[in-house]
Tab-separated table of C-alpha atoms in Angstrom:
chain	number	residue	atom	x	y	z
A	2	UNK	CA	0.000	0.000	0.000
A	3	UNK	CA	1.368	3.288	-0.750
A	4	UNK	CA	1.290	6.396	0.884
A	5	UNK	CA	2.106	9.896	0.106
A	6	UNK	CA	2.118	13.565	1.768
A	7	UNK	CA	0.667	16.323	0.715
A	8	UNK	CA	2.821	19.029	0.170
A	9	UNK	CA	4.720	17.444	-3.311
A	10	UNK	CA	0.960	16.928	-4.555
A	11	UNK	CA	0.242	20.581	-4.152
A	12	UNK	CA	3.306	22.006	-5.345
A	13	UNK	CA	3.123	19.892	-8.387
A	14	UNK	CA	-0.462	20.693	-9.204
A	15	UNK	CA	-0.190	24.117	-8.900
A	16	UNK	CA	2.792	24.105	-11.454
A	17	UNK	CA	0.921	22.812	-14.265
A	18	UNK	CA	-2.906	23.304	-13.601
A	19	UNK	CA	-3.312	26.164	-15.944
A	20	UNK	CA	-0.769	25.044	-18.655
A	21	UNK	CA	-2.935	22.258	-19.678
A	22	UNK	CA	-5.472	21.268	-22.345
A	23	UNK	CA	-7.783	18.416	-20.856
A	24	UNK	CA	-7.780	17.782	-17.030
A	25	UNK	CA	-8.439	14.680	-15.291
A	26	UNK	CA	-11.021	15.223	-12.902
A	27	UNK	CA	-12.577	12.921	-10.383
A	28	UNK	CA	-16.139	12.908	-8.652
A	29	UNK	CA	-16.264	10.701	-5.789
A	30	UNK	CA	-19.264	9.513	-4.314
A	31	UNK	CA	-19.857	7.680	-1.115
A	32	UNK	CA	-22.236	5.038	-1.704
A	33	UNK	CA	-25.403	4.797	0.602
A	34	UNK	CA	-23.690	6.838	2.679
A	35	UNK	CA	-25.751	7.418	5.686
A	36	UNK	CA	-27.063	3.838	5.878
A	37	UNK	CA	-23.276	2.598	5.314
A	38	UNK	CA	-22.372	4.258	8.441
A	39	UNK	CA	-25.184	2.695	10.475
A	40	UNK	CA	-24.378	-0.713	9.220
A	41	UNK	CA	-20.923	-0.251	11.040
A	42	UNK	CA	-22.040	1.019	14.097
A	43	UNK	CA	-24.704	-1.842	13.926
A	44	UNK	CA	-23.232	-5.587	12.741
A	45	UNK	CA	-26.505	-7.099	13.988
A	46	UNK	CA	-27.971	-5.822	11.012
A	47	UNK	CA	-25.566	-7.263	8.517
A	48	UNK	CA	-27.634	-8.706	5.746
A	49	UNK	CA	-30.741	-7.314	6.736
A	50	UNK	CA	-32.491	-4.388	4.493
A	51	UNK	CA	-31.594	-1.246	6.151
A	52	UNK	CA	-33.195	2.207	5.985
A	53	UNK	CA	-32.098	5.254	8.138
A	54	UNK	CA	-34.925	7.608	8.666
A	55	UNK	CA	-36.635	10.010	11.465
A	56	UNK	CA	-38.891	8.870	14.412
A	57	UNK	CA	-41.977	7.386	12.558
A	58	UNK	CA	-44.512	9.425	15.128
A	59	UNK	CA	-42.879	12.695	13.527
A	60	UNK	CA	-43.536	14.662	10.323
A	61	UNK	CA	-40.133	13.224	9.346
A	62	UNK	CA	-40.955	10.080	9.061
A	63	UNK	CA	-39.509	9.717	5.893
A	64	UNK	CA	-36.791	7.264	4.764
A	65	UNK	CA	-33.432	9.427	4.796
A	66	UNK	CA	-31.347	6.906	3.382
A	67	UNK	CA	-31.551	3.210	2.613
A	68	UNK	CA	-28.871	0.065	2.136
A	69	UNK	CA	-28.329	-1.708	-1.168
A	70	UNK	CA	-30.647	-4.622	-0.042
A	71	UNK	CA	-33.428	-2.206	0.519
A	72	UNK	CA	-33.063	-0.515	-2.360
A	73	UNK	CA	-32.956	-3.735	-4.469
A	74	UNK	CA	-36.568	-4.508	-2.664
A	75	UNK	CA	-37.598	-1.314	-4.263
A	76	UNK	CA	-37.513	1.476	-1.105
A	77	UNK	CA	-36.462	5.157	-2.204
A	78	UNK	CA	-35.273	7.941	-0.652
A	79	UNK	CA	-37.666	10.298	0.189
A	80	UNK	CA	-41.106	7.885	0.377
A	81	UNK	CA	-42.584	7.229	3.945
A	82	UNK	CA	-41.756	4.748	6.367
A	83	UNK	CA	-44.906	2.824	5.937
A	84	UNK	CA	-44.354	2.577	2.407
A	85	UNK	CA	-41.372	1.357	2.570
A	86	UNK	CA	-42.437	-1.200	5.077
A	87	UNK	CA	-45.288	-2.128	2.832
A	88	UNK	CA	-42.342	-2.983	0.044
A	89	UNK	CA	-39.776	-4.668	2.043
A	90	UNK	CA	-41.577	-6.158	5.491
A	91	UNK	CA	-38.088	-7.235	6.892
A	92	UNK	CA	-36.676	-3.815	6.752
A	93	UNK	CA	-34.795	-2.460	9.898
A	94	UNK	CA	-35.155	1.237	10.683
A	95	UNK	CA	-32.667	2.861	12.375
A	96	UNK	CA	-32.565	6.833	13.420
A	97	UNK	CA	-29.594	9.121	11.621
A	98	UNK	CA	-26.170	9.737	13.427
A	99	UNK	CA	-25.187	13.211	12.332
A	100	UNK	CA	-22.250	13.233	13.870
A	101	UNK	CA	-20.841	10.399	13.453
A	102	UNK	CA	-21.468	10.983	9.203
A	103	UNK	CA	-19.438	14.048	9.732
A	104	UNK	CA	-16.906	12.376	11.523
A	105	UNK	CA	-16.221	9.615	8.889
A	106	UNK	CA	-16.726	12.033	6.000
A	107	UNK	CA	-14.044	14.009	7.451
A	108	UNK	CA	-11.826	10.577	7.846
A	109	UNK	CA	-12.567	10.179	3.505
A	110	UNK	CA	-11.945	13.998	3.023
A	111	UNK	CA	-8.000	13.594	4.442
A	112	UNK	CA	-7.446	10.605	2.337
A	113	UNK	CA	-8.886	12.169	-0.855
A	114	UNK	CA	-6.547	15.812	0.359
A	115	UNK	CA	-3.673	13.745	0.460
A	116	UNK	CA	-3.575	12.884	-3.099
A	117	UNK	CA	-4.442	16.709	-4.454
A	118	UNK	CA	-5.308	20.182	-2.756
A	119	UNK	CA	-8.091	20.254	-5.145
A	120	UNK	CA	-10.647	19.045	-3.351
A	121	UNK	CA	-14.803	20.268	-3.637
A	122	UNK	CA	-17.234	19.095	-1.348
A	123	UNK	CA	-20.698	18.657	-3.389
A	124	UNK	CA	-21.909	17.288	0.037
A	125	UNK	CA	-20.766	15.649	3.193
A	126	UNK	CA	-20.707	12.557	0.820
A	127	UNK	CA	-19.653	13.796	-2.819
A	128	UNK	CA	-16.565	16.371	-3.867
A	129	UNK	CA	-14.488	16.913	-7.304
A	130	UNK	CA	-10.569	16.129	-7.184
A	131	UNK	CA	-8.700	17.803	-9.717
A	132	UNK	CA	-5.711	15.197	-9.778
A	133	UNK	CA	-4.047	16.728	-13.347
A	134	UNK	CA	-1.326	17.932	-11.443
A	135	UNK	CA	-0.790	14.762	-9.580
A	136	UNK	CA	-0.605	11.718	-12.383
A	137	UNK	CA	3.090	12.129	-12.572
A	138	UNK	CA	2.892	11.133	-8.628
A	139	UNK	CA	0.090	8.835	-8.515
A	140	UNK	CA	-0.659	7.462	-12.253
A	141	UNK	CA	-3.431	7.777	-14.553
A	142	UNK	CA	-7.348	9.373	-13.213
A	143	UNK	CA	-8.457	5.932	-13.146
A	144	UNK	CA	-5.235	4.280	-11.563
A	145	UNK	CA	-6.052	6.914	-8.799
A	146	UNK	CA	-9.637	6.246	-8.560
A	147	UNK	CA	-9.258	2.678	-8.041
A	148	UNK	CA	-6.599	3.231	-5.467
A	149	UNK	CA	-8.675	5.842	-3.545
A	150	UNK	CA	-11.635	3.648	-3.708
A	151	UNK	CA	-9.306	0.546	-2.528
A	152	UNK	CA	-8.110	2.948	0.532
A	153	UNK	CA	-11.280	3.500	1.801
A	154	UNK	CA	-12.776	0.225	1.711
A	155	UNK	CA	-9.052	-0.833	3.984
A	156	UNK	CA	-9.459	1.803	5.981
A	157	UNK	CA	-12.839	3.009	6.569
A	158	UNK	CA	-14.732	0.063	5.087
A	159	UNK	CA	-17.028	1.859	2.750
A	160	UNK	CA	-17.381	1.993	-0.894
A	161	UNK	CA	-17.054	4.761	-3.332
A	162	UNK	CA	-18.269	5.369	-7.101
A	163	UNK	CA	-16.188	7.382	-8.904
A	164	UNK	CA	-16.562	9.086	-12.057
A	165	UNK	CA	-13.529	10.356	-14.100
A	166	UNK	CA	-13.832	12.526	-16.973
A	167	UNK	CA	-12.245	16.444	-18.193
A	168	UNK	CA	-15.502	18.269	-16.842
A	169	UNK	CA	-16.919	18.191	-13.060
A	170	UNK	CA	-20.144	17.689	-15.292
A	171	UNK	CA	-19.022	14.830	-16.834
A	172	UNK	CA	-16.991	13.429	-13.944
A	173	UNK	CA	-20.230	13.679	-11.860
A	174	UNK	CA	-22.293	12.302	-14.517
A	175	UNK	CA	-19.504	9.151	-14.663
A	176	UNK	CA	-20.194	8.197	-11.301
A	177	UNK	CA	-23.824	8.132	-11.493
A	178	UNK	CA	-23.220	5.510	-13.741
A	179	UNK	CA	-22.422	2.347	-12.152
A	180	UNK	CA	-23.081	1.907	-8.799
A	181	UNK	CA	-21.600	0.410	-5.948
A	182	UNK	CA	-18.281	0.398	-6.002
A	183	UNK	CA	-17.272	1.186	-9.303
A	184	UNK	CA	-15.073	3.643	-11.345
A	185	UNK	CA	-15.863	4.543	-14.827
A	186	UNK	CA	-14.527	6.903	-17.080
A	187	UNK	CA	-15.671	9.000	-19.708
A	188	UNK	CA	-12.506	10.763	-21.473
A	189	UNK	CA	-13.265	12.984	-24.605
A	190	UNK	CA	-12.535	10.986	-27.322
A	191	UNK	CA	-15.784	8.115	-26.552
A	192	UNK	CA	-17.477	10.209	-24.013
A	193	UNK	CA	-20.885	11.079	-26.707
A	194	UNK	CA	-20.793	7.471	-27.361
A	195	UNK	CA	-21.247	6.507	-23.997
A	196	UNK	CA	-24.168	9.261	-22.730
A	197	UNK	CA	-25.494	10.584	-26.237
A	198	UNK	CA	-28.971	8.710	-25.674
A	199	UNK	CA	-28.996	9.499	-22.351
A	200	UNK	CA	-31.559	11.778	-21.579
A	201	UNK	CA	-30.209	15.472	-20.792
A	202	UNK	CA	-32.020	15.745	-17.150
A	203	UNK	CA	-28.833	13.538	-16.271
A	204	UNK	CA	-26.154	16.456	-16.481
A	205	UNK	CA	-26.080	18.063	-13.099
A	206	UNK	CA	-26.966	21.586	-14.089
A	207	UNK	CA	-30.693	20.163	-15.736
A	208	UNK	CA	-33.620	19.818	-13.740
A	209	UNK	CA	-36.724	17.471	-14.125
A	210	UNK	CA	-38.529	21.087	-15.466
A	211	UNK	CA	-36.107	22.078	-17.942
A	212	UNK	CA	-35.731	18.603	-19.330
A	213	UNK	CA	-39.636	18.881	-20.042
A	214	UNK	CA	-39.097	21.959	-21.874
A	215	UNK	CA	-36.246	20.553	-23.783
A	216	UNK	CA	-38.117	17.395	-24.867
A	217	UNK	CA	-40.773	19.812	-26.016
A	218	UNK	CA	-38.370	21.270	-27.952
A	219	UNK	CA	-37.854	17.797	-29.871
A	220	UNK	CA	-34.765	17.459	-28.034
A	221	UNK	CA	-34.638	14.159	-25.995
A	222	UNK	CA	-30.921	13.406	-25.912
A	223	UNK	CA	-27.481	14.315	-24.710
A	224	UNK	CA	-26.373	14.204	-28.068
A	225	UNK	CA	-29.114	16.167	-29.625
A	226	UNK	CA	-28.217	18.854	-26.923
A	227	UNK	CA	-24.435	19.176	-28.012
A	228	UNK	CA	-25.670	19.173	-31.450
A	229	UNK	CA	-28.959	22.154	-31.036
A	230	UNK	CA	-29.542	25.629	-32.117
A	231	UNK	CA	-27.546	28.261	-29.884
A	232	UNK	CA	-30.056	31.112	-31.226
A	233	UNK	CA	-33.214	28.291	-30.451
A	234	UNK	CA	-32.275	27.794	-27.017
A	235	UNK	CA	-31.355	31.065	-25.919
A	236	UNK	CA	-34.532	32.404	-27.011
A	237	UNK	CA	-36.062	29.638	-25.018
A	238	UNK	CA	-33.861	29.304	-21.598
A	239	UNK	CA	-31.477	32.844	-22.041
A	240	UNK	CA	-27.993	32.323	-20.738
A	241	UNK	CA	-28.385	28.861	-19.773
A	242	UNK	CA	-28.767	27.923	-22.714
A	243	UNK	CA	-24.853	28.500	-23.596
A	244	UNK	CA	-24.554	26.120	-20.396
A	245	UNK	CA	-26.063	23.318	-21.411
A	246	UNK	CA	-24.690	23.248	-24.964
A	247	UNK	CA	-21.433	23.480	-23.368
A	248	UNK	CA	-21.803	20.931	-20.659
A	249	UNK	CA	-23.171	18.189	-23.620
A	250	UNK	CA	-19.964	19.102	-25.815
A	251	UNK	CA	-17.110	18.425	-23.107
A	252	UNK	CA	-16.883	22.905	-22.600
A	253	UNK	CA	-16.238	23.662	-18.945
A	254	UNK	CA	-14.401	26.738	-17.622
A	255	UNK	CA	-14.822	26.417	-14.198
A	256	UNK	CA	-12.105	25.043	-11.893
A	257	UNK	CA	-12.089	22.726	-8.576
A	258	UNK	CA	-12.185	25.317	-5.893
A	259	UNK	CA	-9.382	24.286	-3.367
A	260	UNK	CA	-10.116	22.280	-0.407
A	261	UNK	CA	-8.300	24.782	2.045
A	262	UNK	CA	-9.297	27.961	-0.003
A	263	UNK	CA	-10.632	30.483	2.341
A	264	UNK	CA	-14.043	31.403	1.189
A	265	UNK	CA	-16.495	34.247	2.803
A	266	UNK	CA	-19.893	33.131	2.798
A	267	UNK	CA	-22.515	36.269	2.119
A	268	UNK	CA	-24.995	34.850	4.486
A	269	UNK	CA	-25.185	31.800	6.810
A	270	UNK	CA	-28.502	30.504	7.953
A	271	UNK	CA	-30.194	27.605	9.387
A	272	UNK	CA	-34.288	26.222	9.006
A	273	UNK	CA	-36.176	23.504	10.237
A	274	UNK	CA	-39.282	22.080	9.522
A	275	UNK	CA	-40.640	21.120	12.592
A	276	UNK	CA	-41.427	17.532	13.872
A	277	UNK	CA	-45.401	18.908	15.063
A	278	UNK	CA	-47.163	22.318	13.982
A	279	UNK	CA	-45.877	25.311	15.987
A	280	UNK	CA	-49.375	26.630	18.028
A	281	UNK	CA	-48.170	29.742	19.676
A	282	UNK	CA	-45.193	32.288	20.475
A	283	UNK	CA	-43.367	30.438	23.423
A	284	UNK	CA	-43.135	26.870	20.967
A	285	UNK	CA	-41.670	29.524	18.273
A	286	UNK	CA	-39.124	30.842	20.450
A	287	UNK	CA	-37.494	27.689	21.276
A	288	UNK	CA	-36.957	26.564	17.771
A	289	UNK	CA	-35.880	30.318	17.070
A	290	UNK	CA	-33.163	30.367	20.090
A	291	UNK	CA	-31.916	26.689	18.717
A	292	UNK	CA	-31.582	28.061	15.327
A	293	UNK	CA	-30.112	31.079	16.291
A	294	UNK	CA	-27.731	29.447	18.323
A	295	UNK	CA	-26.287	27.004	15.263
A	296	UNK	CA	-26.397	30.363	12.847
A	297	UNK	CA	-23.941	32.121	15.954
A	298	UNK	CA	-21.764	29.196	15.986
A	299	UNK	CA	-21.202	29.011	12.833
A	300	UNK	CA	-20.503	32.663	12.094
A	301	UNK	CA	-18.171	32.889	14.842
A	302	UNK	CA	-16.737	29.418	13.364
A	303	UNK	CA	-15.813	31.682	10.127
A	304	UNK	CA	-14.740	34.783	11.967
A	305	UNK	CA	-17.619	37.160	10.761
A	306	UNK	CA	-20.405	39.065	12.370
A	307	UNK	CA	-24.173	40.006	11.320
A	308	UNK	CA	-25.148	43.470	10.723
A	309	UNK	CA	-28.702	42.391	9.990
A	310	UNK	CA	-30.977	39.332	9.934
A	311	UNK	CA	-33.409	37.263	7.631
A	312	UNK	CA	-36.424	35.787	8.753
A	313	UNK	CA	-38.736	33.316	6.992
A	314	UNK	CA	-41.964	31.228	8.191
A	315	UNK	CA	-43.695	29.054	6.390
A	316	UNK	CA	-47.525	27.912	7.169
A	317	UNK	CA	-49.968	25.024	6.978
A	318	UNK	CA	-50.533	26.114	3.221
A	319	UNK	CA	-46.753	26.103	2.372
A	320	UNK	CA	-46.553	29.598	2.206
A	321	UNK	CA	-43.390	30.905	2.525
A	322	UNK	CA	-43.245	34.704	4.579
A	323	UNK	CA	-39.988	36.515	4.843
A	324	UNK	CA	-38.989	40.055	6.275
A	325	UNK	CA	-35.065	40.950	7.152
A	326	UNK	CA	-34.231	43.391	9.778
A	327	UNK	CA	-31.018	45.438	10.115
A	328	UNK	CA	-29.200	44.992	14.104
A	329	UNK	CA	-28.110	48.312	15.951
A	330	UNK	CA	-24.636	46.474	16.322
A	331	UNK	CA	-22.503	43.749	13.994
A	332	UNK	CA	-23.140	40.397	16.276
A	333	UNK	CA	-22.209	36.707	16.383
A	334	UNK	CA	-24.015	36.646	19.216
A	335	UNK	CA	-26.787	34.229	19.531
A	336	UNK	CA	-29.285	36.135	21.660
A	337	UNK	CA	-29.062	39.258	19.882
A	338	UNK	CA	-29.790	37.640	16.706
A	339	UNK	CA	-32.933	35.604	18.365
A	340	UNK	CA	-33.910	38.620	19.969
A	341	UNK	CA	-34.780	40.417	16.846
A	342	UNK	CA	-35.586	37.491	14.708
A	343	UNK	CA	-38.498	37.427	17.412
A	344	UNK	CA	-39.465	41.234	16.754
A	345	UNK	CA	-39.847	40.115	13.123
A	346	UNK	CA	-42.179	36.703	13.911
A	347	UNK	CA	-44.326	38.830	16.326
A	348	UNK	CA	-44.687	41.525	13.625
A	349	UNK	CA	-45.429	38.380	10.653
A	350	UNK	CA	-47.496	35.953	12.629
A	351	UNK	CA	-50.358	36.369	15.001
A	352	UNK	CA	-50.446	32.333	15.690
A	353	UNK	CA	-54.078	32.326	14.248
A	354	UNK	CA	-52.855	29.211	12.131
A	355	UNK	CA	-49.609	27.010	13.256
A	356	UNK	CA	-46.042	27.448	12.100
A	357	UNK	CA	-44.861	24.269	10.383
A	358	UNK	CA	-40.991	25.669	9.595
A	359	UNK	CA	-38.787	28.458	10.631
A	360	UNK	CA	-35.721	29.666	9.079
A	361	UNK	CA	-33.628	32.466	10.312
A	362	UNK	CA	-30.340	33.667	8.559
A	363	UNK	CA	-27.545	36.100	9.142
A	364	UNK	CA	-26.728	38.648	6.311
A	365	UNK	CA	-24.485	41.511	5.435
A	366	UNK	CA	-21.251	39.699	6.595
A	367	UNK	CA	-18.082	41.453	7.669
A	368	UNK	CA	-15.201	40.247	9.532
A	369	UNK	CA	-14.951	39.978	12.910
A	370	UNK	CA	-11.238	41.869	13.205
A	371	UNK	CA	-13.177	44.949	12.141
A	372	UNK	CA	-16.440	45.022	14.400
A	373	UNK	CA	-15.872	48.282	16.888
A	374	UNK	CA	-17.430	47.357	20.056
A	375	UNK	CA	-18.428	50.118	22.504
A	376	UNK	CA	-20.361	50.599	25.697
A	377	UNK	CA	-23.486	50.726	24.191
A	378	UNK	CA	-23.143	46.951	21.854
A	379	UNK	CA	-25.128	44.367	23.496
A	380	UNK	CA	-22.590	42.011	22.680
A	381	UNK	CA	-20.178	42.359	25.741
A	382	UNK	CA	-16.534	41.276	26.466
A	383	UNK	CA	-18.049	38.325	29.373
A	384	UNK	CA	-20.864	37.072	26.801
A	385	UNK	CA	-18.047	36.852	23.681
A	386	UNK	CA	-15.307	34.741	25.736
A	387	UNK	CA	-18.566	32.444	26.960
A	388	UNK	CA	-19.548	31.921	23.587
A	389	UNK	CA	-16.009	31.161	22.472
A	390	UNK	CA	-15.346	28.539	25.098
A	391	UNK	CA	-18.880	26.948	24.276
A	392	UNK	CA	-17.262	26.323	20.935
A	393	UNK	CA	-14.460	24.898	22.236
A	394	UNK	CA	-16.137	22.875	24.231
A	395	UNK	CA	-18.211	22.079	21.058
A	396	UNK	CA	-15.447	21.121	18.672
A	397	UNK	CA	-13.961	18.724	21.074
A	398	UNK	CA	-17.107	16.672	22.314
A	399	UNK	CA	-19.317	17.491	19.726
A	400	UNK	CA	-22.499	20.673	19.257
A	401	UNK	CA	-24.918	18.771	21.502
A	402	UNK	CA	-22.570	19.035	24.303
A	403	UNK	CA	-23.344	22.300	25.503
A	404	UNK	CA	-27.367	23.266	25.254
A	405	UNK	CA	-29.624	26.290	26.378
A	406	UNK	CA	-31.896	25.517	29.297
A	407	UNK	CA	-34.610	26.153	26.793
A	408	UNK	CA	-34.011	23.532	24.746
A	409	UNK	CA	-33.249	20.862	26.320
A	410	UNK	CA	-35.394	17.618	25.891
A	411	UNK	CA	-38.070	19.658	23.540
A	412	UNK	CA	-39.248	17.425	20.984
A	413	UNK	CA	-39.673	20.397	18.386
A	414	UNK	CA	-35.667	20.567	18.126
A	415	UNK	CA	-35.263	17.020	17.212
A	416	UNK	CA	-34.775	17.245	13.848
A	417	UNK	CA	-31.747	20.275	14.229
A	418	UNK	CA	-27.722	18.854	14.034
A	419	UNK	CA	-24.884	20.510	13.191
A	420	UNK	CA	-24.362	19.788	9.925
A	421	UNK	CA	-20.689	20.187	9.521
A	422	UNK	CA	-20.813	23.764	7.457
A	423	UNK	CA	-17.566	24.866	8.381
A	424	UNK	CA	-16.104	22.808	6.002
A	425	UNK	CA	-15.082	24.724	2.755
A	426	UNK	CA	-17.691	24.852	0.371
A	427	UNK	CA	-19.997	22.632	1.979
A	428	UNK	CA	-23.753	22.348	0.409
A	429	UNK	CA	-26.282	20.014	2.593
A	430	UNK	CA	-28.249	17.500	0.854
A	431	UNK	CA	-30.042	14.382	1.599
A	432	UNK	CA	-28.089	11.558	1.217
C-alpha cells in the first residue's frame, strides 16, 4: 500500500494546472452513505435491508437513506416509512447519526486531500478532485480512482463510485453511472458514445422542469443537446442555454475550488421544519433560540459578524413569509440575533394558524477583526469569551454538548444537528 504527503501533490499541481489542455477530474461519491455508516455502528444488522430515517410518530418520518438490499426490494429515498415497510416487510429502521457521518466524512476527506489540494465538497458525501497535477505522482485518473476507492474500503470500510472525466459535469455524470463500487470513465474521445442517448435531465446543471421543456423542444438526448440551435435555445432558456450546450460538448471553464481555499460566505442561515405544527409564540421561540444558536456558531466558526438578519416562516398552506431586519450592532451573538428574529415573527405571525418551519439567517457579513465594540453593543466582552469557550467545548465533544436551558429535551428541536458547514464549500443535501 502506498502512501504519500501532501505538500509534493500541491506544489506539483499548482505548477501545471493552468498550462494544460484536458484535465483529469474525479467525482467521488460515497455510496449509501448514511445507511453505510449505520451498518458499522450496527453488525446485527448485517444482511438485513436497512433504511435510516426520522422517528416514525414525527412529520419526518420519511426514509433518509436506505442500504443496497433495501433498495434492491424497491424502497427510495424520500417515500414514507410505511411505504417502505409495505415494500420490504423485513426492513430495519434505524434513526440518523449526524455526527458520526461528519466524523467519517471528514476521515474520507483527508485521504482524498492527500492525493491533491483540489478538493470540492458537493456534500458531506460527494466532492471533485482535480488530480491533473498529480498523475506524474500517482498514475493515470483511473489508476487513482481505483486506489482511492481501494483505501477506503481498507481503511474506513465503505465503498465509493467514482466518475472520471475532463468536466466536473461529466466526472459527476460518470459516477452516477455504475453503482456500488465502481469507477468509470468517460474521457473525450468516446465520451458522446457513452451518454449521447442518455436523456439530458442527467447532467447536473438540468432539472426534471427544464428537461420537459427541452423534450418539447424535440430534443430528448445528450447528443441532440451538443448538437442544437444556440439562437433556439437562448430564445427559449437565455444564458443557460450557452450552459447546457457546453456541458453536452465536453466545454467547462470552471475550476475545482481548493479544499483549504478560504471562502467568505454572504450569508449563513439555518431552518427547520418542525417535527409537530408550531401553536403559539413560546413553541416559536425555542426553535428560534436553537436556530439562532447554530447560525452564531457558525458565524463565529468563520470569523464574521451580522449586521442584519433574515427571517422566513412558512404555514400550513406552504406559504413561505420573509422580512429581514437590520441589528443596531454587527453580532455573532446568539441572543441578539434571536432577539430580533423574534421582533420580526411577532410583527409576521399572530399564531391564528400554526407554524410548520422556521428559518432564520444572518446577512451583510463582515469580519470579525473589524467590528468596533463600545459601551453601548449588546454584545459584551463576558458574553463573547462564553460563547467562544462553548465552541471549544463544542469542537472537542461534539455541538450537543453544551445546550440552552430552553431547549433541552423539547421534541420540536429534534430534527436540528450541526451539519458540519464549516467545512469549505460545503452544500447540505439528503443523502
Amino acid at each position: 500500500m502506498k502512501y504519500y504527503i501532501l505538500q509534493p501533490v500541491v506544489l506539483q499541481a499548482k505548477n501545471v494546472y493552468n498550462n494544460v489542455v484536458d484535465k483529469t477530474i474525479l467525482h467521488c461519491d460515497l455510496n449509501n452513505f448514511y445507511a453505510s455508516v449505520e451498518q458499522k455502528l450496527h453488525p446485527e444488522y448485517d444482511g438485513l435491508p436497512l433504511a435510516v430515517c426520522g422517528n416514525p410518530k414525527m412529520r419526518h418520518g420519511i426514509v433518509l437513506a436506505k442500504n443496497q438490499l433495501a433498495k434492491q426490494a424497491g424502497v427510495q429515498t424520500g417515500e414514507a416509512i410505511w411505504i417502505s415497510k409495505q415494500k420490504c416487510p423485513d426492513i430495519v429502521f434505524v434513526a440518523p447519526h449526524f455526527n458520526e457521518y461528519v466524523a467519517i466524512s471528514k476521515k474520507v476527506f483527508d485521504i482524498y486531500t492527500s492525493y491533491t489540494d483540489r478538493v470540492e465538497s458537493f456534500g458531506i458525501d460527494e466532492c471533485w478532485l482535480d488530480v491533473t497535477g498529480s498523475k506524474n505522482l500517482f498514475g493515470d485518473g483511473k489508476t487513482i480512482a481505483d486506489e482511492l476507492r481501494s483505501r477506503i474500503k481498507q481503511e474506513l470500510g465503505l465503498t465509493i463510485s467514482v466518475g472520471v472525466s475532463f468536466t466536473k459535469t461529466l466526472a459527476k455524470l460518470g459516477s452516477d453511472l455504475k453503482k456500488p463500487d465502481a469507477t468509470t470513465v468517460l474521457d473525450r474521445q468516446s465520451y458522446m458514445q457513452r451518454i449521447g442517448n442518455m436523456s439530458p435531465s442527467e447532467l447536473i446543471m438540468i432539472g426534471k422542469r427544464t428537461g420537459q421543456k427541452l423534450e418539447a423542444l424535440n430534443i430528448h438526448t445528450i447528443k441532440q443537446l451538443a448538437e442544437a440551435d444556440r439562437q433556439m435555445l437562448r430564445y427559449h432558456f437565455g444564458v443557460i442555454a450557452d450552459n447546457m450546450i457546453n456541458a453536452a460538448l465536453g466545454i467547462e471553464t470552471e475550476e475545482v475550488k481548493k479544499y483549504y481555499e478560504h471562502r467568505v460566505p454572504k450569508s449563513v442561515s439555518n431552518g427547520t421544519t418542525t417535527p409537530r405544527d408550531i401553536n403559539d409564540k413560546e413553541e416559536a421561540k425555542i426553535v428560534v433560540y436553537a436556530l439562532s444558536e447554530m447560525v452564531a456558531t457558525r458565524l463565529r466558526k468563520y470569523n464574521l459578524v451580522a449586521n442584519g438578519i433574515s427571517f422566513s416562516i412558512k404555514d400550513p398552506d406552504l406559504k413561505w413569509v420573509s422580512k429581514q431586519a437590520p441589528l443596531e450592532f454587527p453580532t455573532s451573538s446568539a441572543n441578539v440575533i434571536a432577539e430580533k428574529a423574534m421582533e420580526l415573527l411577532i410583527k409576521m405571525h399572530r399564531f391564528d394558524t400554526p407554524l410548520r418551519a422556521i428559518t432564520v439567517g444572518a446577512i451583510r457579513l463582515s469580519s470579525s477583526a473589524e467590528m468596533q465594540l463600545s459601551i453601548f453593543d449588546p454584545q459584551d466582552d463576558r458574553q463573547s469569551k462564553l460563547d467562544k469557550s462553548i465552541d471549544r467545548i463544542r469542537d472537542k465533544y461534539g455541538y450537543s454538548a453544551v445546550k440552552r436551558g430552553i431547549l433541552l429535551d423539547d421534541e420540536l428541536t429534534v430534527n436540528l444537528h450541526d451539519d458540519d458547514d464549516f467545512r469549505p464549500f460545503h452544500q447540505s443535501k439528503t443523502t
